Amino acid sequence: MAKKQFKAESKKILDLMINSIYTNREIFLRELISNASDALDKLYFRSLTDQSVGLGREDFCIRITPDPDAGTLKIEDNGIGMTEQELSENLGTIAHSGSGEFVDRNQPGDEVDIIGRFGVGFYSAFMVADRIEVRSLAFGEQQAHLWVSSGADGFTITPAEKASAGTEITLHLKPDTDTENYSEFLDSYRIMEIVKRYSDYVRYPIRMLVKSRRLKEGSESEYEDYTEDRVLNSMVPLWRRDKKEITKQQYEEFFRDRFHAFESPLGVIHQKAEGTLNYQALLYIPGRADYNYYSREFKKGLMLYSRGVLITDCCEQLLPDCFSFVKGLVDTEDLSLNISRETLQQDHQVKAIAAALEKRIKRELLAMQKDRREDYETFWKAFGLNIKYALYSSFGAKRELLEDLLLFESSGKGGYVTLKEYLDSMPEGQKYIYYAAGSDLKTLASVPQAELVTSQGYGILCFTDDVDEFVCQMLGRCGDKEFRSITGGDLGLESDEQQQETEQKQQQHREMLEFMANQLEGKVSEVKVSSSLKSHPVCLTSKGPLSIEMEKVLGSMPGAGEVKAEKVLELNGSHRVFDTLCALWPEQQDKLARYTGLLYNQALMIEGLPLEDPLAFANGICELMV
Ligand code: ADP
Ligand code: MG
């Protein structure tokens, strides 16, 4: 009989499994039980609309049978089963999306990662077995089939006998060696322990005949052996159990297991609602964004169960966009089982649950911000950008929900602050919330205007994400303080006296400044004496709603058209360069015009804007030197 070959990717996984020394190899049982449970779900779901299934909820079960004499372990289910074609396709092709790719990218030895991360399903059985037989009868079919494989050299499928629908998997365990023990998986107590650990919340009974001893009836000292058909799992899903009985470890294991996560979650929310809304939710705040989180492919959503049966893997309506990173599930009694995707969207119940979850998630995040700051910062680095986008694109509707979740890096003490913390730490007399937009903290600190602000002991919020400035424009103010960009003109730092002085200088040199502005026509709208410079001679600021940073952001967006901030060239009236300029006016206008160009270009460079004519600028500098 011709052997069929495994698909290329599957073969790699298979090799990995056959040669695995993975210490957690017991997870093979979890994988097989989870497949059985899926198969039961499918047939149970069918039974709701198809009389011919002839089984009630309580008839579905998974049975484990160890046979120490034969060295085999059998896992059976009376679920949907597989046809010949399904046996060939489902067990010949790796089903877990992503794991094939993962193997490609990784070196041998990284097996722990892939097994831990993806579970790799059915194939994991090859970690403990050197031969696997799968006997299956698909529901509605007459002929059963037997799939057999000893690993890498492929598999065969032949017609077989099986009385009722379902699947029976027989593992021929590898022989024990000096260092490796496989027969432990034939020990009833070991099996019970593994089932309890990984599969306790499977909603169908996992049964096993267990040999036990008991006192003989009527006797006080005589024992007898007997066999008991035991249910090994408690079946109550984790989320339906009493919070007090669940350990942190159980919550975390569930998260990693269910959501193919690597790390522990940063936060767990386990909520039971009773009253007008009846539901249980188990939500997780991950510490790391999925690889496709910030892409279009990412789909937000929670699993939705009704009375313990999975309705959908990904119900988007349950999660607002701002919290799209949350993973988890909702189980509610209030939905009918055959609710369709369309009606889900309309469903008031679902909307009401979503609203309640939104509040609850916010509460959890705030608590983390307050009590576990380091975790919150980890969270923020992963998902802060999403929150900012959500806040901005809600046009203020989500302000109340999201404003106090914001964190910004601050030049003050360094590190992240909330807006409230920034306000609370403001020295007396500080009029505005200062910010600077740019690519990173270091560049921002070197903006000429920063010096004056920080010398007053005022902190500057660093807006390093493109969206930051748009967010703060939308917020307008926080408490009674307005946001003010340090490159946005008047910083409100001068005393009345200084202000007068600046104004006087401005008046005194009005003609010269106008002359300079004319030289820069179309580039700046004004040249003026600055109130925001300390030791630097010159800077560019912006006037009006569009800042220079926003010009850069918008300029880099496709299709945004040409948008320009209205710019002002500011000169430091107390700088020696200013004296030089004054000395040129009005006799040496030529030279003044050239210097104006040089200063403007310098200011552009400091702002990180491109020079219009770098060569002319370089020549101008050289001219000065010779
Ligand atoms: P996954 O469970 O992620 O799909 P697996 O490798 O665990 O990947 O299983 C591959 C496929 O084989 C399953 O999707 C399912 O279609 C089929 N399968 C495995 N075990 C059973 C079973 N006991 N009954 C019916 N189908 C099964
Ligand atoms: Mg599986």
mmCIF file of C-alpha atoms in Angstrom, residues 63-302:
data_model
loop_
_atom_site.group_PDB
_atom_site.id
_atom_site.type_symbol
_atom_site.label_atom_id
_atom_site.label_comp_id
_atom_site.label_asym_id
_atom_site.label_seq_id
_atom_site.Cartn_x
_atom_site.Cartn_y
_atom_site.Cartn_z
ATOM 1 C CA ARG A 63 -12.329 8.538 27.346
ATOM 2 C CA ILE A 64 -8.716 7.806 28.184
ATOM 3 C CA THR A 65 -7.525 4.209 28.396
ATOM 4 C CA PRO A 66 -3.964 3.334 29.328
ATOM 5 C CA ASP A 67 -2.840 -0.222 28.676
ATOM 6 C CA PRO A 68 0.471 -0.815 30.446
ATOM 7 C CA ASP A 69 0.825 -4.338 29.055
ATOM 8 C CA ALA A 70 0.531 -3.246 25.457
ATOM 9 C CA GLY A 71 2.339 0.032 26.082
ATOM 10 C CA THR A 72 -0.503 2.011 24.525
ATOM 11 C CA LEU A 73 -2.564 5.002 25.500
ATOM 12 C CA LYS A 74 -5.947 5.482 23.879
ATOM 13 C CA ILE A 75 -7.952 8.711 23.646
ATOM 14 C CA GLU A 76 -11.484 8.403 22.346
ATOM 15 C CA ASP A 77 -14.303 10.786 21.646
ATOM 16 C CA ASN A 78 -17.811 10.423 20.262
ATOM 17 C CA GLY A 79 -17.615 13.683 18.355
ATOM 18 C CA ILE A 80 -17.947 14.582 14.714
ATOM 19 C CA GLY A 81 -15.207 12.224 13.458
ATOM 20 C CA MET A 82 -13.247 12.484 10.221
ATOM 21 C CA THR A 83 -13.837 11.204 6.712
ATOM 22 C CA GLU A 84 -11.058 9.580 4.721
ATOM 23 C CA GLN A 85 -10.289 12.885 3.099
ATOM 24 C CA GLU A 86 -10.337 14.742 6.402
ATOM 25 C CA LEU A 87 -7.961 12.238 7.939
ATOM 26 C CA SER A 88 -5.599 12.806 5.083
ATOM 27 C CA GLU A 89 -5.861 16.568 5.063
ATOM 28 C CA ASN A 90 -6.241 17.399 8.725
ATOM 29 C CA LEU A 91 -3.586 15.047 10.006
ATOM 30 C CA GLY A 92 -1.264 15.488 7.045
ATOM 31 C CA THR A 93 -1.117 19.241 7.111
ATOM 32 C CA ILE A 94 -0.121 21.487 9.887
ATOM 33 C CA ALA A 95 -3.213 23.296 11.031
ATOM 34 C CA HIS A 96 -1.848 25.944 13.311
ATOM 35 C CA SER A 97 -1.367 29.003 11.221
ATOM 36 C CA GLY A 98 1.969 30.534 11.919
ATOM 37 C CA SER A 99 3.797 27.622 13.452
ATOM 38 C CA GLY A 100 5.184 26.447 10.110
ATOM 39 C CA GLU A 101 6.590 29.851 9.472
ATOM 40 C CA PHE A 102 7.956 29.922 12.958
ATOM 41 C CA VAL A 103 9.935 26.743 12.413
ATOM 42 C CA ASP A 104 11.355 28.181 9.228
ATOM 43 C CA ARG A 105 12.648 31.218 10.961
ATOM 44 C CA ASN A 106 14.145 29.361 13.867
ATOM 45 C CA GLN A 107 17.100 27.135 14.470
ATOM 46 C CA PRO A 108 17.008 23.651 15.893
ATOM 47 C CA GLY A 109 17.109 24.037 19.640
ATOM 48 C CA ASP A 110 14.399 26.658 19.574
ATOM 49 C CA GLU A 111 11.953 23.825 19.888
ATOM 50 C CA VAL A 112 10.946 24.873 23.338
ATOM 51 C CA ASP A 113 9.625 28.125 21.946
ATOM 52 C CA ILE A 114 7.557 26.595 19.249
ATOM 53 C CA ILE A 115 6.102 23.842 21.379
ATOM 54 C CA GLY A 116 5.357 26.191 24.231
ATOM 55 C CA ARG A 117 3.958 28.839 21.976
ATOM 56 C CA PHE A 118 1.804 26.964 19.530
ATOM 57 C CA GLY A 119 1.293 23.622 21.145
ATOM 58 C CA VAL A 120 1.546 22.285 17.574
ATOM 59 C CA GLY A 121 -1.539 20.203 18.075
ATOM 60 C CA PHE A 122 -1.851 16.656 16.957
ATOM 61 C CA TYR A 123 1.813 16.239 16.062
ATOM 62 C CA SER A 124 2.888 16.750 19.634
ATOM 63 C CA ALA A 125 1.841 13.150 20.221
ATOM 64 C CA PHE A 126 4.993 12.151 18.341
ATOM 65 C CA MET A 127 6.988 13.447 21.285
ATOM 66 C CA VAL A 128 5.905 10.367 23.225
ATOM 67 C CA ALA A 129 4.739 7.869 20.608
ATOM 68 C CA ASP A 130 6.605 6.143 17.796
ATOM 69 C CA ARG A 131 3.439 4.930 16.152
ATOM 70 C CA ILE A 132 -0.012 6.478 16.107
ATOM 71 C CA GLU A 133 -3.278 4.981 14.932
ATOM 72 C CA VAL A 134 -6.365 7.088 14.385
ATOM 73 C CA ARG A 135 -9.595 5.219 13.826
ATOM 74 C CA SER A 136 -12.425 7.522 12.900
ATOM 75 C CA LEU A 137 -15.997 7.471 11.659
ATOM 76 C CA ALA A 138 -17.360 10.778 10.491
ATOM 77 C CA PHE A 139 -20.900 11.583 11.539
ATOM 78 C CA GLY A 140 -23.337 10.672 8.749
ATOM 79 C CA GLU A 141 -20.893 8.284 7.018
ATOM 80 C CA GLN A 142 -21.090 4.495 6.773
ATOM 81 C CA GLN A 143 -17.414 3.629 6.397
ATOM 82 C CA ALA A 144 -14.798 4.213 9.073
ATOM 83 C CA HIS A 145 -11.071 4.598 8.338
ATOM 84 C CA LEU A 146 -7.803 3.910 10.030
ATOM 85 C CA TRP A 147 -4.935 6.349 9.719
ATOM 86 C CA VAL A 148 -1.545 5.014 10.765
ATOM 87 C CA SER A 149 1.812 6.696 10.931
ATOM 88 C CA SER A 150 5.183 5.977 12.439
ATOM 89 C CA GLY A 151 6.385 9.460 11.793
ATOM 90 C CA ALA A 152 8.556 10.843 9.089
ATOM 91 C CA ASP A 153 8.001 8.234 6.403
ATOM 92 C CA GLY A 154 4.354 9.220 5.914
ATOM 93 C CA PHE A 155 1.009 7.676 6.734
ATOM 94 C CA THR A 156 -1.476 5.154 5.382
ATOM 95 C CA ILE A 157 -5.251 5.194 5.425
ATOM 96 C CA THR A 158 -7.315 2.015 5.130
ATOM 97 C CA PRO A 159 -11.008 1.185 5.589
ATOM 98 C CA ALA A 160 -11.751 0.030 9.125
ATOM 99 C CA GLU A 161 -14.487 -0.974 11.515
ATOM 100 C CA LYS A 162 -16.095 1.462 13.883
ATOM 101 C CA ALA A 163 -19.663 1.311 15.127
ATOM 102 C CA SER A 164 -20.494 4.925 15.916
ATOM 103 C CA ALA A 165 -19.285 8.388 14.981
ATOM 104 C CA GLY A 166 -16.157 9.622 16.663
ATOM 105 C CA THR A 167 -12.418 9.208 16.815
ATOM 106 C CA GLU A 168 -10.158 6.809 18.651
ATOM 107 C CA ILE A 169 -6.484 7.626 18.841
ATOM 108 C CA THR A 170 -4.027 4.965 19.955
ATOM 109 C CA LEU A 171 -0.518 6.004 20.868
ATOM 110 C CA HIS A 172 2.168 3.349 20.928
ATOM 111 C CA LEU A 173 4.494 4.913 23.430
ATOM 112 C CA LYS A 174 8.219 5.018 22.826
ATOM 113 C CA PRO A 175 10.210 2.536 24.923
ATOM 114 C CA ASP A 176 11.792 3.923 28.063
ATOM 115 C CA THR A 177 15.516 4.596 27.916
ATOM 116 C CA ASP A 178 18.129 5.256 30.577
ATOM 117 C CA THR A 179 17.319 8.942 30.522
ATOM 118 C CA GLU A 180 13.808 9.182 29.152
ATOM 119 C CA ASN A 181 10.670 7.872 30.737
ATOM 120 C CA TYR A 182 7.573 7.439 28.582
ATOM 121 C CA SER A 183 5.736 4.793 30.545
ATOM 122 C CA GLU A 184 4.777 7.441 33.082
ATOM 123 C CA PHE A 185 1.958 8.264 30.683
ATOM 124 C CA LEU A 186 0.450 4.858 31.367
ATOM 125 C CA ASP A 187 0.167 5.548 35.058
ATOM 126 C CA SER A 188 -3.389 6.456 36.045
ATOM 127 C CA TYR A 189 -2.349 8.914 38.695
ATOM 128 C CA ARG A 190 0.033 10.705 36.409
ATOM 129 C CA ILE A 191 -2.713 10.944 33.780
ATOM 130 C CA MET A 192 -5.159 12.323 36.316
ATOM 131 C CA GLU A 193 -2.643 14.943 37.323
ATOM 132 C CA ILE A 194 -2.017 16.046 33.742
ATOM 133 C CA VAL A 195 -5.710 16.233 32.922
ATOM 134 C CA LYS A 196 -6.419 18.254 36.028
ATOM 135 C CA ARG A 197 -3.615 20.610 35.212
ATOM 136 C CA TYR A 198 -4.325 21.354 31.570
ATOM 137 C CA SER A 199 -7.818 20.240 30.772
ATOM 138 C CA ASP A 200 -9.837 20.758 33.904
ATOM 139 C CA TYR A 201 -12.189 23.246 32.265
ATOM 140 C CA VAL A 202 -12.953 21.134 29.225
ATOM 141 C CA ARG A 203 -16.728 21.126 29.233
ATOM 142 C CA TYR A 204 -17.190 17.446 28.496
ATOM 143 C CA PRO A 205 -16.416 14.690 30.973
ATOM 144 C CA ILE A 206 -12.992 13.114 30.524
ATOM 145 C CA ARG A 207 -13.411 9.603 31.811
ATOM 146 C CA MET A 208 -11.018 6.846 32.774
ATOM 147 C CA LEU A 209 -11.391 3.499 34.435
ATOM 148 C CA VAL A 210 -9.338 3.732 37.591
ATOM 149 C CA LYS A 211 -8.348 0.817 39.763
ATOM 150 C CA SER A 212 -8.751 1.541 43.406
ATOM 151 C CA ARG A 213 -9.014 -0.163 46.759
ATOM 152 C CA ARG A 214 -11.746 0.114 49.278
ATOM 153 C CA LEU A 215 -12.874 -1.433 52.493
ATOM 154 C CA LYS A 216 -14.942 -4.505 51.883
ATOM 155 C CA GLU A 217 -18.571 -3.936 52.672
ATOM 156 C CA GLY A 218 -19.303 -4.847 56.226
ATOM 157 C CA SER A 219 -15.637 -5.209 57.089
ATOM 158 C CA GLU A 220 -13.409 -2.894 59.074
ATOM 159 C CA SER A 221 -10.037 -4.202 57.985
ATOM 160 C CA GLU A 222 -10.434 -6.153 54.762
ATOM 161 C CA TYR A 223 -9.809 -4.364 51.472
ATOM 162 C CA GLU A 224 -10.846 -5.188 47.937
ATOM 163 C CA ASP A 225 -9.740 -3.952 44.518
ATOM 164 C CA TYR A 226 -12.375 -2.452 42.333
ATOM 165 C CA THR A 227 -12.574 -0.441 39.153
ATOM 166 C CA GLU A 228 -14.296 2.881 39.063
ATOM 167 C CA ASP A 229 -15.291 4.919 36.025
ATOM 168 C CA ARG A 230 -14.040 8.333 37.081
ATOM 169 C CA VAL A 231 -14.566 11.759 35.621
ATOM 170 C CA LEU A 232 -11.147 13.404 35.830
ATOM 171 C CA ASN A 233 -12.019 17.017 35.109
ATOM 172 C CA SER A 234 -14.306 19.318 37.013
ATOM 173 C CA MET A 235 -15.750 20.636 33.730
ATOM 174 C CA VAL A 236 -16.680 23.947 35.215
ATOM 175 C CA PRO A 237 -14.794 26.405 33.077
ATOM 176 C CA LEU A 238 -12.306 28.540 34.891
ATOM 177 C CA TRP A 239 -14.393 31.657 34.457
ATOM 178 C CA ARG A 240 -17.422 30.046 36.024
ATOM 179 C CA ARG A 241 -15.572 29.180 39.161
ATOM 180 C CA ASP A 242 -15.352 31.129 42.337
ATOM 181 C CA LYS A 243 -12.580 33.704 42.118
ATOM 182 C CA LYS A 244 -11.351 32.751 45.545
ATOM 183 C CA GLU A 245 -10.574 29.233 44.390
ATOM 184 C CA ILE A 246 -8.512 30.271 41.402
ATOM 185 C CA THR A 247 -4.799 30.813 41.728
ATOM 186 C CA LYS A 248 -2.806 33.398 39.844
ATOM 187 C CA GLN A 249 -0.997 30.568 38.144
ATOM 188 C CA GLN A 250 -4.235 29.058 36.863
ATOM 189 C CA TYR A 251 -5.308 32.371 35.423
ATOM 190 C CA GLU A 252 -1.973 32.778 33.705
ATOM 191 C CA GLU A 253 -1.849 29.253 32.356
ATOM 192 C CA PHE A 254 -5.272 29.704 30.895
ATOM 193 C CA PHE A 255 -4.133 32.888 29.191
ATOM 194 C CA ARG A 256 -1.045 31.344 27.652
ATOM 195 C CA ASP A 257 -2.911 28.260 26.643
ATOM 196 C CA ARG A 258 -5.952 29.890 25.155
ATOM 197 C CA PHE A 259 -4.352 32.835 23.478
ATOM 198 C CA HIS A 260 -1.094 31.244 22.401
ATOM 199 C CA ALA A 261 0.718 33.785 24.495
ATOM 200 C CA PHE A 262 4.280 33.588 25.555
ATOM 201 C CA GLU A 263 4.360 35.709 28.626
ATOM 202 C CA SER A 264 2.163 36.285 31.597
ATOM 203 C CA PRO A 265 -0.505 38.930 31.223
ATOM 204 C CA LEU A 266 -0.112 42.267 32.988
ATOM 205 C CA GLY A 267 -3.639 42.252 34.282
ATOM 206 C CA VAL A 268 -6.504 39.838 34.799
ATOM 207 C CA ILE A 269 -10.133 40.841 35.101
ATOM 208 C CA HIS A 270 -12.587 38.240 36.250
ATOM 209 C CA GLN A 271 -16.051 39.648 36.461
ATOM 210 C CA LYS A 272 -19.405 38.149 37.287
ATOM 211 C CA ALA A 273 -22.409 40.301 36.608
ATOM 212 C CA GLU A 274 -25.856 39.477 37.865
ATOM 213 C CA GLY A 275 -29.013 41.511 37.625
ATOM 214 C CA THR A 276 -30.121 43.257 34.483
ATOM 215 C CA LEU A 277 -27.064 41.865 32.751
ATOM 216 C CA ASN A 278 -25.993 38.317 33.355
ATOM 217 C CA TYR A 279 -22.563 37.370 32.224
ATOM 218 C CA GLN A 280 -19.127 36.222 33.217
ATOM 219 C CA ALA A 281 -16.084 37.788 31.704
ATOM 220 C CA LEU A 282 -12.480 36.745 31.916
ATOM 221 C CA LEU A 283 -10.271 39.406 30.377
ATOM 222 C CA TYR A 284 -6.539 39.781 30.086
ATOM 223 C CA ILE A 285 -4.339 42.789 29.512
ATOM 224 C CA PRO A 286 -1.307 41.500 27.633
ATOM 225 C CA GLY A 287 2.160 42.922 28.125
ATOM 226 C CA ARG A 288 3.132 42.832 24.505
ATOM 227 C CA ALA A 289 1.391 43.700 21.286
ATOM 228 C CA ASP A 290 0.692 40.913 18.798
ATOM 229 C CA TYR A 291 3.054 41.031 15.848
ATOM 230 C CA ASN A 292 0.255 42.341 13.664
ATOM 231 C CA TYR A 293 -1.409 44.531 16.264
ATOM 232 C CA TYR A 294 -0.704 47.805 14.530
ATOM 233 C CA SER A 295 -1.668 46.486 11.123
ATOM 234 C CA ARG A 296 -4.887 46.088 9.230
ATOM 235 C CA GLU A 297 -4.853 42.335 9.627
ATOM 236 C CA PHE A 298 -5.373 42.567 13.353
ATOM 237 C CA LYS A 299 -8.852 41.679 14.467
ATOM 238 C CA LYS A 300 -10.010 42.755 17.878
ATOM 239 C CA GLY A 301 -12.642 40.843 19.752
ATOM 240 C CA LEU A 302 -13.515 38.542 22.605
#
